[in-house]
PDB file of C-alpha atoms in Angstrom:
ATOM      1  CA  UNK A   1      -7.299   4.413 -28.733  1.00 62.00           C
ATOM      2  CA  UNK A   2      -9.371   2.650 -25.884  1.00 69.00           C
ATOM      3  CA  UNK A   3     -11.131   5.277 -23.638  1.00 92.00           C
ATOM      4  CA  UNK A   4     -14.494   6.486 -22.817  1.00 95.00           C
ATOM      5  CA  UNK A   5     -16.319   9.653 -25.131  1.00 95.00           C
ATOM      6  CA  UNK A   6     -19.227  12.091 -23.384  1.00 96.00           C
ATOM      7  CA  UNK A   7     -20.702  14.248 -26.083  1.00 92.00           C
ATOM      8  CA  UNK A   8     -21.286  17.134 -26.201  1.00 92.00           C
ATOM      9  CA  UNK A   9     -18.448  18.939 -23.737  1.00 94.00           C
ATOM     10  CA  UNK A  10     -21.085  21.772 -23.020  1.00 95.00           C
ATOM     11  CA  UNK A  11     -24.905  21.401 -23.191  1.00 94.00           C
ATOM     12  CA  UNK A  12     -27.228  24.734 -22.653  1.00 93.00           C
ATOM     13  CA  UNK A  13     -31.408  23.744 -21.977  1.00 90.00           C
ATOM     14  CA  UNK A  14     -34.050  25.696 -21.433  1.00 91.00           C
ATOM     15  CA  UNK A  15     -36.338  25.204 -19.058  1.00 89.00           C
ATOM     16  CA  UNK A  16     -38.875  22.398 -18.739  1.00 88.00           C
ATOM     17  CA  UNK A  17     -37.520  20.562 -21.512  1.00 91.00           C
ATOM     18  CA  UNK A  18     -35.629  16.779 -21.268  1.00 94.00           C
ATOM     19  CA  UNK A  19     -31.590  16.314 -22.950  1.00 95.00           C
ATOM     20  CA  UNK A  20     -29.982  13.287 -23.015  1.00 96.00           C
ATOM     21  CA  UNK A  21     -26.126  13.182 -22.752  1.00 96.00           C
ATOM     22  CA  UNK A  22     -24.106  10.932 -24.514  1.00 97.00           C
ATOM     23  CA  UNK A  23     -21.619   8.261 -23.024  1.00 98.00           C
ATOM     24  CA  UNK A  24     -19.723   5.908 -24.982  1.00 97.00           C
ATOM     25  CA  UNK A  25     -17.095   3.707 -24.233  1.00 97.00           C
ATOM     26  CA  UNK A  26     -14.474   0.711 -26.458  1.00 95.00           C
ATOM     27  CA  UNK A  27     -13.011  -0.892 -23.436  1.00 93.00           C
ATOM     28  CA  UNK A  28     -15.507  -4.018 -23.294  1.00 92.00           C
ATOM     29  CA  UNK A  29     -16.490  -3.184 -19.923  1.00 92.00           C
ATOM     30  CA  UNK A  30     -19.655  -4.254 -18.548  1.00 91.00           C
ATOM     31  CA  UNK A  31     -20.300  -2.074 -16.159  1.00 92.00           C
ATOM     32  CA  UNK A  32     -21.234   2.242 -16.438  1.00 94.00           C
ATOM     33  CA  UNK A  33     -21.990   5.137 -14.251  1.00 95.00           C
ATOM     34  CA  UNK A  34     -23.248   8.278 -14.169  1.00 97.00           C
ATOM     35  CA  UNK A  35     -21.983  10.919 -11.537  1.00 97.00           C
ATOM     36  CA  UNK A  36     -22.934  14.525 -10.939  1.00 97.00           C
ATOM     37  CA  UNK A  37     -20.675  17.192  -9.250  1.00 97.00           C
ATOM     38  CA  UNK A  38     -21.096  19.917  -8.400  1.00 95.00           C
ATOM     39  CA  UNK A  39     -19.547  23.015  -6.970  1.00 88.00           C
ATOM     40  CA  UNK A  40     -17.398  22.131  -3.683  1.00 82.00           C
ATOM     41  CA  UNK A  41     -18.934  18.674  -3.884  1.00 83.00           C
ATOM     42  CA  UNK A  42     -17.806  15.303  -4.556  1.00 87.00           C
ATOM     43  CA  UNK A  43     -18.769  13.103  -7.375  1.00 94.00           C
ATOM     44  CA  UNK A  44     -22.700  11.349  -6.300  1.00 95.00           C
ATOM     45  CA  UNK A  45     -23.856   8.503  -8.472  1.00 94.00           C
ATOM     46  CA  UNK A  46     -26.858   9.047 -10.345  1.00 97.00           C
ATOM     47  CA  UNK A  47     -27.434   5.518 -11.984  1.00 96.00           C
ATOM     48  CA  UNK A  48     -25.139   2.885 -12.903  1.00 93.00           C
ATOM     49  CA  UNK A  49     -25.134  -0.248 -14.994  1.00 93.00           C
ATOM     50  CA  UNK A  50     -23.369  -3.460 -14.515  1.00 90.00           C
ATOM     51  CA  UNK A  51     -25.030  -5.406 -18.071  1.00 91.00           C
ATOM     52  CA  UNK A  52     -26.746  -4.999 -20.499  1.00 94.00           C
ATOM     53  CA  UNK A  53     -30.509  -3.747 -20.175  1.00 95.00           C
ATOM     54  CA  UNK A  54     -30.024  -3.122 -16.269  1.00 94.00           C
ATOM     55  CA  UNK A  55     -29.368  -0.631 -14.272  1.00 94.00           C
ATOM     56  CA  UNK A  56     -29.828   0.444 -11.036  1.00 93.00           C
ATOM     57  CA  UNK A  57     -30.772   3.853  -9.174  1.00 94.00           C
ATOM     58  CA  UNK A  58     -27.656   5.436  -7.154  1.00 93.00           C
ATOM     59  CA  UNK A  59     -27.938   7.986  -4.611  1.00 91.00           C
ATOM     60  CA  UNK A  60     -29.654  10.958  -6.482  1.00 95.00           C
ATOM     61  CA  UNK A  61     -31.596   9.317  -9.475  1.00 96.00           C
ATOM     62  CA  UNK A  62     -34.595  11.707  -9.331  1.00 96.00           C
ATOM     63  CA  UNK A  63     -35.380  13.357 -12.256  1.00 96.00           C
ATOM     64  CA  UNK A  64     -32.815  11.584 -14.617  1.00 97.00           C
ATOM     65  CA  UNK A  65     -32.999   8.348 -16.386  1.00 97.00           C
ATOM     66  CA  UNK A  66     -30.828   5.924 -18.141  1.00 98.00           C
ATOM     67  CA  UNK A  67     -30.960   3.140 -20.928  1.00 97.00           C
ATOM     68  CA  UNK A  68     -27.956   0.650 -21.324  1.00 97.00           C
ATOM     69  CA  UNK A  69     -29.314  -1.419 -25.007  1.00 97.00           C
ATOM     70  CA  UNK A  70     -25.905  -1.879 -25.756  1.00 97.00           C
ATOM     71  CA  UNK A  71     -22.861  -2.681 -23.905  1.00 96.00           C
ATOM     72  CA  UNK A  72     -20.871   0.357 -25.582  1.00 97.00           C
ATOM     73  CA  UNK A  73     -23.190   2.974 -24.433  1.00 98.00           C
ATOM     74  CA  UNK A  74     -24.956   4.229 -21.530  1.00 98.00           C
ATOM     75  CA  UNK A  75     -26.774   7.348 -22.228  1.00 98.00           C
ATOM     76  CA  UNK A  76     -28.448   9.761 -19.428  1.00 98.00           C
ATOM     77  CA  UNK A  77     -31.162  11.730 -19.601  1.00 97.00           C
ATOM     78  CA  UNK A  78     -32.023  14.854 -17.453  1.00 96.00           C
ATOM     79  CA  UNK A  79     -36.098  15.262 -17.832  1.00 93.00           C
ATOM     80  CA  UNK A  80     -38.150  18.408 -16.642  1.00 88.00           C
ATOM     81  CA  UNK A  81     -38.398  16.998 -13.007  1.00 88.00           C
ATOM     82  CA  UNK A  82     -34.620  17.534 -11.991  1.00 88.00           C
ATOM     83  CA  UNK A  83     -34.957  20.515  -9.911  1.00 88.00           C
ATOM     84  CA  UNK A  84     -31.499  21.674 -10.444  1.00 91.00           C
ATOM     85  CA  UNK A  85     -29.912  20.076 -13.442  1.00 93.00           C
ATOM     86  CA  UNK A  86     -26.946  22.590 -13.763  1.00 95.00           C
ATOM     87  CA  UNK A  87     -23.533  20.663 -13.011  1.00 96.00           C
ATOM     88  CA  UNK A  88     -21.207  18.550 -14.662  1.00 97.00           C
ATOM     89  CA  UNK A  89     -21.718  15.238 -15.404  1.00 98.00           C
ATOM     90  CA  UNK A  90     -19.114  12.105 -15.551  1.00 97.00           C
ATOM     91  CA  UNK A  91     -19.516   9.159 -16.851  1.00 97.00           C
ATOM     92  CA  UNK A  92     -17.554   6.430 -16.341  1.00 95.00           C
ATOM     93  CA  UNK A  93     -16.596   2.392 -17.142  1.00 93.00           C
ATOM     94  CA  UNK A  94     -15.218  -0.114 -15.356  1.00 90.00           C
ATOM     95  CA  UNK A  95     -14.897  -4.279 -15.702  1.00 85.00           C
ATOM     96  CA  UNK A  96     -16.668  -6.705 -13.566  1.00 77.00           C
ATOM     97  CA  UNK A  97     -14.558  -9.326 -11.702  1.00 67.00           C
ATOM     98  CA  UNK A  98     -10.710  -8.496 -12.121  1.00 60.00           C
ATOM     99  CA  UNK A  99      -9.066  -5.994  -9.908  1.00 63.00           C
ATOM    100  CA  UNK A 100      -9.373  -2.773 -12.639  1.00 71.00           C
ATOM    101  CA  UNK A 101     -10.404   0.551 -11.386  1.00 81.00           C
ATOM    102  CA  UNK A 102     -13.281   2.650 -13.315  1.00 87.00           C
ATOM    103  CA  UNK A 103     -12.155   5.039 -16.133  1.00 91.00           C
ATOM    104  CA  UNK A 104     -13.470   8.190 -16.774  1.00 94.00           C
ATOM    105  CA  UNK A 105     -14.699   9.911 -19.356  1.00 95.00           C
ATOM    106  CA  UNK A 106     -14.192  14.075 -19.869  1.00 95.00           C
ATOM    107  CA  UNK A 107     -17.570  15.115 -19.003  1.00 96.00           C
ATOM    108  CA  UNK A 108     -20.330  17.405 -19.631  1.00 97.00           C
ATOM    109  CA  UNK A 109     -20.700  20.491 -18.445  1.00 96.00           C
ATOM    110  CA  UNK A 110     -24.984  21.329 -18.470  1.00 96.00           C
ATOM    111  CA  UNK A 111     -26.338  24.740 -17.892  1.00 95.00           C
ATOM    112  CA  UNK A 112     -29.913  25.671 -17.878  1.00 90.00           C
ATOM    113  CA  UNK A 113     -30.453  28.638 -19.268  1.00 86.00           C
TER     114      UNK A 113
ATOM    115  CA  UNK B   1     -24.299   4.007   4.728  1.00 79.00           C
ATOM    116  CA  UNK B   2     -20.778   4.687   3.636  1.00 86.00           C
ATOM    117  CA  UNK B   3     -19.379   8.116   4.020  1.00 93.00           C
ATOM    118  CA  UNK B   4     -15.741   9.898   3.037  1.00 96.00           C
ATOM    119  CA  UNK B   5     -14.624  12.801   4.958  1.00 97.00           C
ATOM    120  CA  UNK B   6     -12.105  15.175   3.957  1.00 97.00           C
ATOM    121  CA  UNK B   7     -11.400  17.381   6.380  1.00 96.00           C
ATOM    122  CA  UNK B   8      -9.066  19.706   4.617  1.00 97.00           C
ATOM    123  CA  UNK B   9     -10.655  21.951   2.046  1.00 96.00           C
ATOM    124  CA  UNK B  10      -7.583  23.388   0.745  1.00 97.00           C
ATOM    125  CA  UNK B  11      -4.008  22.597   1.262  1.00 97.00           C
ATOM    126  CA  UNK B  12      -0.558  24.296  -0.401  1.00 98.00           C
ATOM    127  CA  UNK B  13       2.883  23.032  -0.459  1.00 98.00           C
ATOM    128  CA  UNK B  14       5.998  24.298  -1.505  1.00 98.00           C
ATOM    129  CA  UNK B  15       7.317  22.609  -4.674  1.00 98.00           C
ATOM    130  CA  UNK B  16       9.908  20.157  -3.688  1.00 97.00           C
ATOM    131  CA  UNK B  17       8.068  19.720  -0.290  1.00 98.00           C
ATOM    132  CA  UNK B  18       5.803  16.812   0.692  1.00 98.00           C
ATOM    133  CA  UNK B  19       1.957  17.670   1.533  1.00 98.00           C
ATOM    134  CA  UNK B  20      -0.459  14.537   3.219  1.00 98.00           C
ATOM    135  CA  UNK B  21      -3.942  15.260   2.481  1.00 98.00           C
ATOM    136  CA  UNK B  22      -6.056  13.685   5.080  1.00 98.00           C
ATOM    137  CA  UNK B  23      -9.413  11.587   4.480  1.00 98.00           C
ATOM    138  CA  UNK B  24     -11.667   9.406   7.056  1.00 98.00           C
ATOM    139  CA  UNK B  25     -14.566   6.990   6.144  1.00 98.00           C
ATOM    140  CA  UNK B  26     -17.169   5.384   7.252  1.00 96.00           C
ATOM    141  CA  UNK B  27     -17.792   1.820   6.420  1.00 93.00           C
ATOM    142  CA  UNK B  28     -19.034  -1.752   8.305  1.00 91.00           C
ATOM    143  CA  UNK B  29     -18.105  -3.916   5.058  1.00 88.00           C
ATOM    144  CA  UNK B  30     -14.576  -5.797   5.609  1.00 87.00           C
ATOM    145  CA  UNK B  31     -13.758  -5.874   1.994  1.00 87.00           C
ATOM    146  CA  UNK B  32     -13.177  -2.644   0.143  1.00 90.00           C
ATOM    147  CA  UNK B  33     -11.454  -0.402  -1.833  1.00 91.00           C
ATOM    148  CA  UNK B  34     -10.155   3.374  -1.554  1.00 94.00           C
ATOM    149  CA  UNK B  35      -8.999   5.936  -3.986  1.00 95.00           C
ATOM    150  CA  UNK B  36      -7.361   8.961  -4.253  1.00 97.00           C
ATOM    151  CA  UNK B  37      -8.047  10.669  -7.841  1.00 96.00           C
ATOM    152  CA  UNK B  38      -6.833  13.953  -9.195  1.00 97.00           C
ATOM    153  CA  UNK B  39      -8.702  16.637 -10.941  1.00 96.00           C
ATOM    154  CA  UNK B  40      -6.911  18.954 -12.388  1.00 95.00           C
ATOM    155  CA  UNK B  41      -8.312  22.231 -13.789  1.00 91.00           C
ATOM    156  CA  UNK B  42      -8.923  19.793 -17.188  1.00 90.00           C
ATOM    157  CA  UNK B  43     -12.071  18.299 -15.107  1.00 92.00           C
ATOM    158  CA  UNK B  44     -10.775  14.675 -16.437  1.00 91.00           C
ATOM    159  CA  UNK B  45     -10.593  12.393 -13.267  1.00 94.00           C
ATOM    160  CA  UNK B  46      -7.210  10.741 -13.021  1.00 94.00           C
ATOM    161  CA  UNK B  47      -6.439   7.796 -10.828  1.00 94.00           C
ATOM    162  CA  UNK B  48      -3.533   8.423  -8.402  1.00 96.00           C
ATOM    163  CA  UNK B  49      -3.253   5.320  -6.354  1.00 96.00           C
ATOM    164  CA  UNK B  50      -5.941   2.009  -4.950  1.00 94.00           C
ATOM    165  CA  UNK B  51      -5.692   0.620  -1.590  1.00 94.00           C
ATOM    166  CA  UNK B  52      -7.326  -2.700  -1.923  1.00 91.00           C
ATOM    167  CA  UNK B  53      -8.624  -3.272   2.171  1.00 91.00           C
ATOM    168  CA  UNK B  54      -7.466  -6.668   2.485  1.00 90.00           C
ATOM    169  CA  UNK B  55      -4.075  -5.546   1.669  1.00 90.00           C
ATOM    170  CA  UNK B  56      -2.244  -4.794   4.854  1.00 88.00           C
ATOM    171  CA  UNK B  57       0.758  -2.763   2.973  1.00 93.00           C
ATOM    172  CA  UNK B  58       0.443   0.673   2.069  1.00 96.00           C
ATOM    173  CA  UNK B  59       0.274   1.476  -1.603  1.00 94.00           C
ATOM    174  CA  UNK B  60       2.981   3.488  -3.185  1.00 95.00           C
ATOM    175  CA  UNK B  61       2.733   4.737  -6.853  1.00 94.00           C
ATOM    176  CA  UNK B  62       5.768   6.791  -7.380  1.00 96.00           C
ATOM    177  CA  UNK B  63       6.184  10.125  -5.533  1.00 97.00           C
ATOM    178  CA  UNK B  64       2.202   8.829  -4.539  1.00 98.00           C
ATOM    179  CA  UNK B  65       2.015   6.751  -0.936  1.00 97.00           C
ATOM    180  CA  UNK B  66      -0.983   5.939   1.088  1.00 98.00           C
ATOM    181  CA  UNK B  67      -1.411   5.540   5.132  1.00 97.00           C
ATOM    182  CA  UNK B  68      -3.565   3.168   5.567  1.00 97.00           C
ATOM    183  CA  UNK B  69      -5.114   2.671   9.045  1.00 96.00           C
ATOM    184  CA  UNK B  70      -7.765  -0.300   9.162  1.00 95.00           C
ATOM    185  CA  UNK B  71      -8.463   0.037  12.372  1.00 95.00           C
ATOM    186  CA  UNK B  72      -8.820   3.822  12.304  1.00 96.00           C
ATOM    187  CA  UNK B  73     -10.923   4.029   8.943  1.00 97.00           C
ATOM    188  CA  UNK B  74      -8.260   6.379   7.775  1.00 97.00           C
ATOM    189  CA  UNK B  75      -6.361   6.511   4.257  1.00 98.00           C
ATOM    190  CA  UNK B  76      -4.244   9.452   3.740  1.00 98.00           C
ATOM    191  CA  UNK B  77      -2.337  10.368   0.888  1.00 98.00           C
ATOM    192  CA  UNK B  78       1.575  11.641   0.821  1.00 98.00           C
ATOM    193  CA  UNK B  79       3.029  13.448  -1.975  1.00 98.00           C
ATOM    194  CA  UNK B  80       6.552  13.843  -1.983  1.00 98.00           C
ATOM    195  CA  UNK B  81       8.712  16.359  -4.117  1.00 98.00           C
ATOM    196  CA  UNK B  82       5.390  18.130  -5.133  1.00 98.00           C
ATOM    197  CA  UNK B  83       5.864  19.717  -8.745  1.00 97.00           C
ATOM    198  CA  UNK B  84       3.631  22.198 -10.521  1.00 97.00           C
ATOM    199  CA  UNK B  85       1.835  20.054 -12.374  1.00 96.00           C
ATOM    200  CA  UNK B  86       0.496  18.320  -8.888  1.00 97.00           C
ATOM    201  CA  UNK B  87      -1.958  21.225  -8.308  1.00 97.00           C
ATOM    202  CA  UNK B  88      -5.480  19.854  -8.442  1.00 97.00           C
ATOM    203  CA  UNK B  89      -8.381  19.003  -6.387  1.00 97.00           C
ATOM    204  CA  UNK B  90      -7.744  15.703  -4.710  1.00 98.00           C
ATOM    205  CA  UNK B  91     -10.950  13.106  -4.121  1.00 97.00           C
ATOM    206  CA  UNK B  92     -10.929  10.087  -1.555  1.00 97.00           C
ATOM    207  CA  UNK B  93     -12.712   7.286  -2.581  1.00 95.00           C
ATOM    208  CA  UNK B  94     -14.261   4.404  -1.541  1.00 93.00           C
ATOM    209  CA  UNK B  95     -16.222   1.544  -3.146  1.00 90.00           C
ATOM    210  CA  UNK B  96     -17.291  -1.393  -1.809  1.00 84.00           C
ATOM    211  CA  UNK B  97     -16.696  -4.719  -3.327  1.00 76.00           C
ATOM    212  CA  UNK B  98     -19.264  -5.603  -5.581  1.00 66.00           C
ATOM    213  CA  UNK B  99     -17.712  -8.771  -7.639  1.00 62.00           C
ATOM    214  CA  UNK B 100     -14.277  -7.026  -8.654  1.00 55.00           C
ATOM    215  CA  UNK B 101     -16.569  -3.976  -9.781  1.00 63.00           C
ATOM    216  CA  UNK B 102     -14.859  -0.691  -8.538  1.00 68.00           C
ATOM    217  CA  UNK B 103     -17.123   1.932  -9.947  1.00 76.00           C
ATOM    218  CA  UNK B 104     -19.483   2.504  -7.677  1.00 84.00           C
ATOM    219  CA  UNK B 105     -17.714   4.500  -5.895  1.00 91.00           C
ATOM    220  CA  UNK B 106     -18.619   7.114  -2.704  1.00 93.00           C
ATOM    221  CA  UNK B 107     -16.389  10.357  -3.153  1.00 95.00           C
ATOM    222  CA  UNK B 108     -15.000  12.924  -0.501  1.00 96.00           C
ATOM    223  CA  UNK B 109     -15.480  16.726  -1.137  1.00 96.00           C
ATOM    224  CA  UNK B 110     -12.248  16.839  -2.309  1.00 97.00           C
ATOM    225  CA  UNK B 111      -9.032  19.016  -1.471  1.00 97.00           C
ATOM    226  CA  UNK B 112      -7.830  21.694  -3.450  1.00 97.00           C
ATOM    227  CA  UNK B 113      -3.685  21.277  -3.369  1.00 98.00           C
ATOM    228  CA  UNK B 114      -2.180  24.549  -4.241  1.00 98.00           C
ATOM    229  CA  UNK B 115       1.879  24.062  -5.602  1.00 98.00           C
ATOM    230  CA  UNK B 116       4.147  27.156  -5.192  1.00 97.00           C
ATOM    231  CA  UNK B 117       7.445  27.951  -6.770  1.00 95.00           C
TER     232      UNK B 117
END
């Protein structure tokens, strides 16, 4: 089936060290996104891609980064410098051109222990 | 910048009843779209119903219809004959148009719609 996988479903870190969550998706879109939530908040967009080897910073990039080498996946990475990693993060596809919403994926929860 | 508002932090209906969760935005683009998406207790986010901006009728999605107020900046969302298995928090969207690319999206804080038997 088409659809959009973040691995793992729950993610613990310690302190001052990076993790990189996993985003992959089958339904030969071009463009990805990252989005954290958290608690009583809406969805913000950390990064998002609309091709291959580019991306862009959205509204709360600090401290995270992203790599898009192939179209398929889009992985995030939360370094030492996010002040407050703990949240849960969405990823999500959509096309470019055509008139298709984004899909997302199930997330991943992160806790900083 | 674009905003959402939601104004409602948490809303209950009777099942059987209709509920309209309110949003309000904030945009000087002409060409846009909104969304209302569902997140149920599963975290996965679920498109309800799109509102493309240039489209002067409201969207309706089965039990799902939108009021759309250009004018206003408003898009509100009616559910009618709410069931259980409507119970969820409830996220306006909106997302400029960026080539047909509706990800980029700018989300509400969401309503959290309550169902009761």
């Amino acid at each position: 089936d088409g659809g959009i996988t973040q691995s793992p479903k729950y993610l613990f870190r310690k302190e001052g060290q990076n993790v990189t969550l996993s985003c992959e998706q089958n339904l030969n879109h071009d463009a990805m996104y990252w989005y954290r939530q958290d608690p009583g908040q809406g969805l913000r967009l950390i990064y998002y891609s609309q091709i291959v080897n580019d991306f862009q910073k959205g509204d709360i990039a600090e401290g995270y980064s992203v790599s898009r080498e192939k179209k398929e996946s889009f992985p995030l990475t939360v370094t030492s410098a996010q002040k407050n990693p703990t949240a849960f993060y969405l990823c999500a596809s959509s096309p470019t051109g055509g008139n298709t919403e984004a899909f997302f994926g199930q997330g991943t929860r992160l806790t900083v222990v | 910048a674009q905003t959402v508002t939601q104004s409602q932090p948490e809303m209950s209906v009777q099942e059987a009843e209709t509920v309209t969760l309110s949003c309000t935005y904030d945009t000087s683009e002409s060409d846009y779209y909104l969304f209302w998406y569902k997140q149920p207790p599963s975290r996965q986010m679920i498109l309800v119903i799109r509102q493309e901006a240039y489209k002067q009728q409201n969207a309706t999605e089965n039990r799902f219809s939108v009021n759309f107020q250009k004018a206003a900046k408003s898009f509100s969302l009616k559910i009618s004959d709410s069931q259980l298995g409507d119970a969820a928090m409830y996220f306006c969207a909106y997302s400029p148009d960026y080539g047909g690319s509706q990800g980029n999206l700018i989300f509400g804080k969401g309503t959290k719609l309550s169902v009761k038997p």
